[in-house]
Short mmCIF file of C-alpha atoms in Angstrom, two decimals:
data_model
loop_
_atom_site.label_atom_id
_atom_site.label_comp_id
_atom_site.label_asym_id
_atom_site.label_seq_id
_atom_site.Cartn_x
_atom_site.Cartn_y
_atom_site.Cartn_z
CA MET Y 228 -0.07 0.15 -0.20
CA MET Y 229 0.89 3.08 -0.84
CA VAL Y 230 1.54 6.52 1.76
CA SER Y 231 1.47 9.52 -0.41
CA LYS Y 232 3.39 11.89 1.54
CA SER Y 233 2.31 15.81 0.56
CA ARG Y 234 5.22 18.42 0.86
CA THR Y 235 4.68 21.04 3.10
CA ARG Y 236 4.63 24.42 1.31
CA ALA Y 237 6.38 27.97 2.53
CA PRO Y 238 4.30 30.23 4.05
CA ARG Y 239 3.10 32.53 1.39
CA LYS Y 240 5.44 36.11 2.35
CA SER Y 241 4.76 39.56 1.82
CA PRO Y 242 5.65 42.11 -0.86
CA GLU Y 243 8.21 43.49 1.56
CA GLU Y 244 9.05 40.49 3.42
CA ARG Y 245 9.71 38.97 0.20
CA ALA Y 246 12.09 42.19 -1.73
CA ASP Y 247 13.98 42.59 1.75
CA GLU Y 248 15.39 39.40 1.50
CA ILE Y 249 16.12 39.39 -1.95
CA ARG Y 250 18.24 42.36 -1.31
CA SER Y 251 19.22 41.02 1.75
CA ALA Y 252 20.50 37.70 -0.59
CA ALA Y 253 22.21 40.01 -2.55
CA CYS Y 254 24.08 42.06 0.60
CA GLN Y 255 25.43 38.89 1.50
CA VAL Y 256 26.47 37.68 -2.30
CA ALA Y 257 27.80 40.72 -2.89
CA ARG Y 258 30.61 40.52 0.29
CA VAL Y 259 31.73 37.17 -0.65
CA ASP Y 260 31.64 37.65 -4.62
CA GLY Y 261 31.85 41.08 -5.47
CA LEU Y 262 29.23 42.97 -7.13
CA PRO Y 263 30.00 41.57 -10.56
CA GLY Y 264 28.76 38.06 -8.54
CA LEU Y 265 25.22 39.82 -8.75
CA THR Y 266 23.63 37.53 -10.64
CA LEU Y 267 19.74 36.28 -10.85
CA ARG Y 268 20.59 32.77 -10.38
CA SER Y 269 22.87 33.22 -7.95
CA VAL Y 270 21.07 36.03 -5.47
CA GLY Y 271 17.87 33.56 -5.83
CA ALA Y 272 20.25 30.97 -4.71
CA GLN Y 273 20.61 32.57 -1.39
CA ALA Y 274 17.36 34.01 -1.25
CA GLY Y 275 16.15 30.43 -0.94
CA VAL Y 276 13.88 31.30 -4.66
CA ALA Y 277 13.17 31.00 -8.12
CA PRO Y 278 15.14 33.65 -10.37
CA ALA Y 279 12.29 34.21 -12.02
CA LEU Y 280 11.18 35.46 -8.54
CA VAL Y 281 14.25 37.78 -8.20
CA ALA Y 282 13.47 38.85 -11.84
CA HIS Y 283 9.79 40.09 -10.63
CA TYR Y 284 11.27 42.26 -7.96
CA GLU Y 285 14.12 43.43 -9.00
CA PRO Y 286 13.58 43.89 -13.25
CA SER Y 287 16.48 45.36 -13.37
CA MET Y 288 19.68 44.18 -13.10
CA ASP Y 289 21.53 47.38 -13.15
CA GLU Y 290 19.58 48.78 -10.44
CA LEU Y 291 19.98 45.95 -7.94
CA VAL Y 292 23.60 46.62 -7.85
CA ALA Y 293 23.35 49.47 -7.46
CA SER Y 294 20.77 49.31 -4.83
CA THR Y 295 23.51 46.61 -2.93
CA PHE Y 296 26.87 48.29 -3.21
CA GLU Y 297 24.72 51.19 -1.46
CA ALA Y 298 22.99 49.61 0.79
CA ILE Y 299 26.72 48.00 2.32
CA THR Y 300 28.85 51.16 1.66
CA SER Y 301 25.96 53.57 3.16
CA ALA Y 302 26.08 51.00 6.61
CA GLU Y 303 29.56 51.61 6.92
CA VAL Y 304 29.35 55.16 7.39
CA ASP Y 305 26.61 54.63 9.86
CA GLU Y 306 28.23 52.39 11.26
CA ILE Y 307 32.06 53.70 11.70
CA ALA Y 308 30.73 57.56 12.05
CA GLU Y 309 28.67 55.76 15.49
CA LEU Y 310 32.20 54.62 16.17
CA ILE Y 311 34.44 57.55 16.04
CA ALA Y 312 31.19 59.46 17.74
CA ASP Y 313 32.68 59.26 21.26
CA ASP Y 314 35.31 60.28 20.62
CA PRO Y 315 37.16 63.34 22.47
CA ASN Y 316 38.90 64.99 20.18
CA ALA Y 317 39.18 65.55 16.91
CA THR Y 318 43.08 64.39 16.58
CA SER Y 319 41.91 60.03 17.97
CA LYS Y 320 38.89 60.67 15.40
CA LEU Y 321 41.03 60.94 13.27
CA ARG Y 322 43.21 58.39 14.01
CA ASN Y 323 40.18 55.73 15.20
CA LEU Y 324 38.73 56.76 11.85
CA ILE Y 325 42.54 55.44 9.44
CA THR Y 326 42.58 52.16 11.46
CA THR Y 327 39.17 51.88 11.10
CA LEU Y 328 39.48 51.92 7.13
CA THR Y 329 42.25 49.96 7.16
CA GLU Y 330 42.31 47.17 9.33
CA PRO Y 331 41.43 43.81 7.23
CA GLY Y 332 38.40 42.88 8.65
CA ARG Y 333 37.01 45.20 6.40
CA ASP Y 334 38.37 43.54 3.28
CA ASP Y 335 34.25 42.96 1.50
CA VAL Y 336 33.49 46.30 2.36
CA THR Y 337 36.94 47.12 0.05
CA ILE Y 338 36.28 45.09 -2.27
CA VAL Y 339 32.39 46.15 -3.14
CA TRP Y 340 34.13 49.78 -3.40
CA ALA Y 341 36.74 47.85 -5.74
CA ASP Y 342 33.89 46.33 -8.13
CA ALA Y 343 32.12 50.15 -7.91
CA PHE Y 344 34.32 51.95 -9.80
CA SER Y 345 35.46 49.26 -12.51
CA LEU Y 346 31.05 49.00 -13.25
CA GLY Y 347 29.96 52.23 -12.85
CA ARG Y 348 31.76 53.16 -16.02
CA VAL Y 349 29.07 51.18 -17.86
CA ASN Y 350 26.79 51.21 -14.61
CA ARG Y 351 24.87 54.64 -14.82
CA PRO Y 352 21.91 53.83 -11.57
CA LEU Y 353 25.56 52.61 -9.68
CA ALA Y 354 28.01 55.41 -10.93
CA ALA Y 355 25.16 57.93 -9.04
CA ALA Y 356 25.01 55.81 -5.92
CA VAL Y 357 29.03 55.97 -5.68
CA ARG Y 358 28.68 59.72 -6.28
CA ASP Y 359 25.91 59.89 -3.57
CA VAL Y 360 28.14 57.76 -0.99
CA MET Y 361 31.35 59.50 -1.77
CA GLY Y 362 29.56 61.94 -0.29
CA ARG Y 363 28.29 60.79 2.53
CA TRP Y 364 32.90 60.34 3.31
CA GLN Y 365 33.63 63.76 2.41
CA SER Y 366 31.48 64.53 4.51
CA LEU Y 367 32.17 63.09 6.95
CA VAL Y 368 35.89 63.49 6.18
CA SER Y 369 35.75 67.14 5.95
CA GLU Y 370 33.72 68.25 8.76
CA LEU Y 371 36.08 66.03 11.27
CA ILE Y 372 38.95 68.33 9.95
CA ILE Y 373 36.61 71.57 10.20
CA GLU Y 374 36.50 70.35 13.93
CA GLY Y 375 40.23 70.41 14.72
CA VAL Y 376 41.02 73.16 12.62
CA ASP Y 377 37.98 75.32 14.99
CA ALA Y 378 40.06 73.40 18.10
CA GLY Y 379 43.37 74.24 17.48
CA GLU Y 380 44.12 70.59 17.14
CA PHE Y 381 44.35 70.97 12.26
CA VAL Y 382 45.99 74.01 10.29
CA THR Y 383 44.90 74.44 7.43
CA ASP Y 384 43.16 76.07 4.61
CA ASP Y 385 40.75 73.62 3.54
CA ALA Y 386 39.14 71.02 4.37
CA ALA Y 387 37.33 69.44 1.70
CA ASP Y 388 40.63 69.32 -0.92
CA VAL Y 389 42.72 66.79 1.98
CA ALA Y 390 39.62 64.36 3.21
CA TRP Y 391 39.53 64.33 -0.57
CA GLN Y 392 42.77 63.88 -1.14
CA PHE Y 393 42.84 61.25 2.82
CA LEU Y 394 39.46 60.06 1.23
CA GLY Y 395 41.45 58.22 -2.24
CA MET Y 396 44.74 57.51 -0.31
CA ILE Y 397 41.87 55.29 1.93
CA ASP Y 398 41.09 53.94 -1.25
CA GLY Y 399 44.53 53.22 -3.65
CA VAL Y 400 46.27 51.48 -0.42
CA ASN Y 401 42.93 49.46 0.61
CA SER Y 402 43.48 48.09 -3.74
CA HIS Y 403 46.59 48.24 -3.77
CA ALA Y 404 46.20 44.92 0.06
CA LEU Y 405 43.49 43.19 -2.59
CA VAL Y 406 46.40 42.02 -4.42
CA HIS Y 407 48.13 42.23 -1.62
CA TYR Y 408 50.87 44.46 -3.00
CA ALA Y 409 54.28 46.06 -1.41
CA GLY Y 410 53.33 47.53 2.35
CA ALA Y 411 49.46 46.01 2.23
CA PRO Y 412 49.32 45.39 6.24
CA ASP Y 413 51.49 48.36 7.21
CA ARG Y 414 48.47 49.79 4.80
CA GLY Y 415 47.75 52.74 7.27
CA ARG Y 416 51.11 54.35 8.22
CA LEU Y 417 51.47 55.91 5.16
CA VAL Y 418 47.84 57.96 4.88
CA ARG Y 419 49.28 59.03 9.13
CA ARG Y 420 51.78 60.11 8.38
CA ALA Y 421 50.38 62.00 5.04
CA MET Y 422 47.61 63.30 6.76
CA GLU Y 423 49.94 64.04 10.37
CA ASN Y 424 51.86 66.36 7.07
CA GLU Y 425 49.00 67.92 5.43
CA LEU Y 426 47.02 68.62 8.90
CA GLY Y 427 50.37 69.73 10.76
CA LEU Y 428 50.78 67.24 13.32
CA GLU Y 429 54.42 65.48 15.21
CA ARG Y 430 55.22 62.51 13.88
CA GLY Y 431 53.53 60.06 14.95
CA THR Y 432 50.52 61.72 16.72
CA LEU Y 433 47.99 59.68 13.89
CA GLN Y 434 49.86 56.32 15.10
CA PRO Y 435 48.13 53.55 17.26
CA GLY Y 436 48.65 55.00 21.33
CA GLY Y 437 49.77 57.91 19.79
CA GLY Y 438 47.72 59.56 23.00
CA GLN Y 439 44.50 61.93 23.42
CA GLN Y 440 45.29 65.20 22.26
CA GLY Y 441 46.28 66.37 19.46
CA GLY Y 442 48.07 69.90 18.16
CA ALA Y 443 49.58 71.12 15.66
CA VAL Y 444 52.93 72.33 15.91
CA GLY Y 445 55.83 74.52 13.73
CA ARG Y 446 54.85 77.00 10.70
CA ARG Y 447 52.46 75.76 10.13
CA ALA Y 448 50.94 76.21 13.63
CA GLY Y 449 52.12 79.68 12.69
CA GLN Y 450 54.79 79.38 15.56
#
């Protein structure tokens, strides 16, 4: 005698729940395989749904790549802004920022950035998302530098340019680290030295354990 077994169907989810699930799956794929790893099949496999269902909720792969990039990188901006918010002064914030952004544990986000700079050439929504998140970083770092200038810790007459230089160096040394170029394990050293020079700080001020108090010194501080 044959006994039939009925397959238990997964509970239906609301469109909002399913869309969130697919976006979350896309972020998980991108953190492991980078933005080029985002396909209907890979996202569907991660979410446990058919590729056709992913296409139903995300009909444009360019838009999905862009929104995935923005979700991952915006979350990092929020996380780091909160992380440095309670540091006692601008020098401590900058020291902490450099250490955090150059630690190997963030290589998954670095990969997403590196992919975005390349893919953004042909993916207009992604290029727009890159500019938006870069703008958030520019604002965060510029405001930190202005805080240091106002407190007498830093000396510069162009916080925006120094912030741009800082971000360019971070992107550069982190990208070098992805291919294990030169002194990748000590990638933060170059950024610290450059920022000490740009902001009139004593050598070693931005090294981990360099002390809590900052202060511009020498000719650039008007001495």
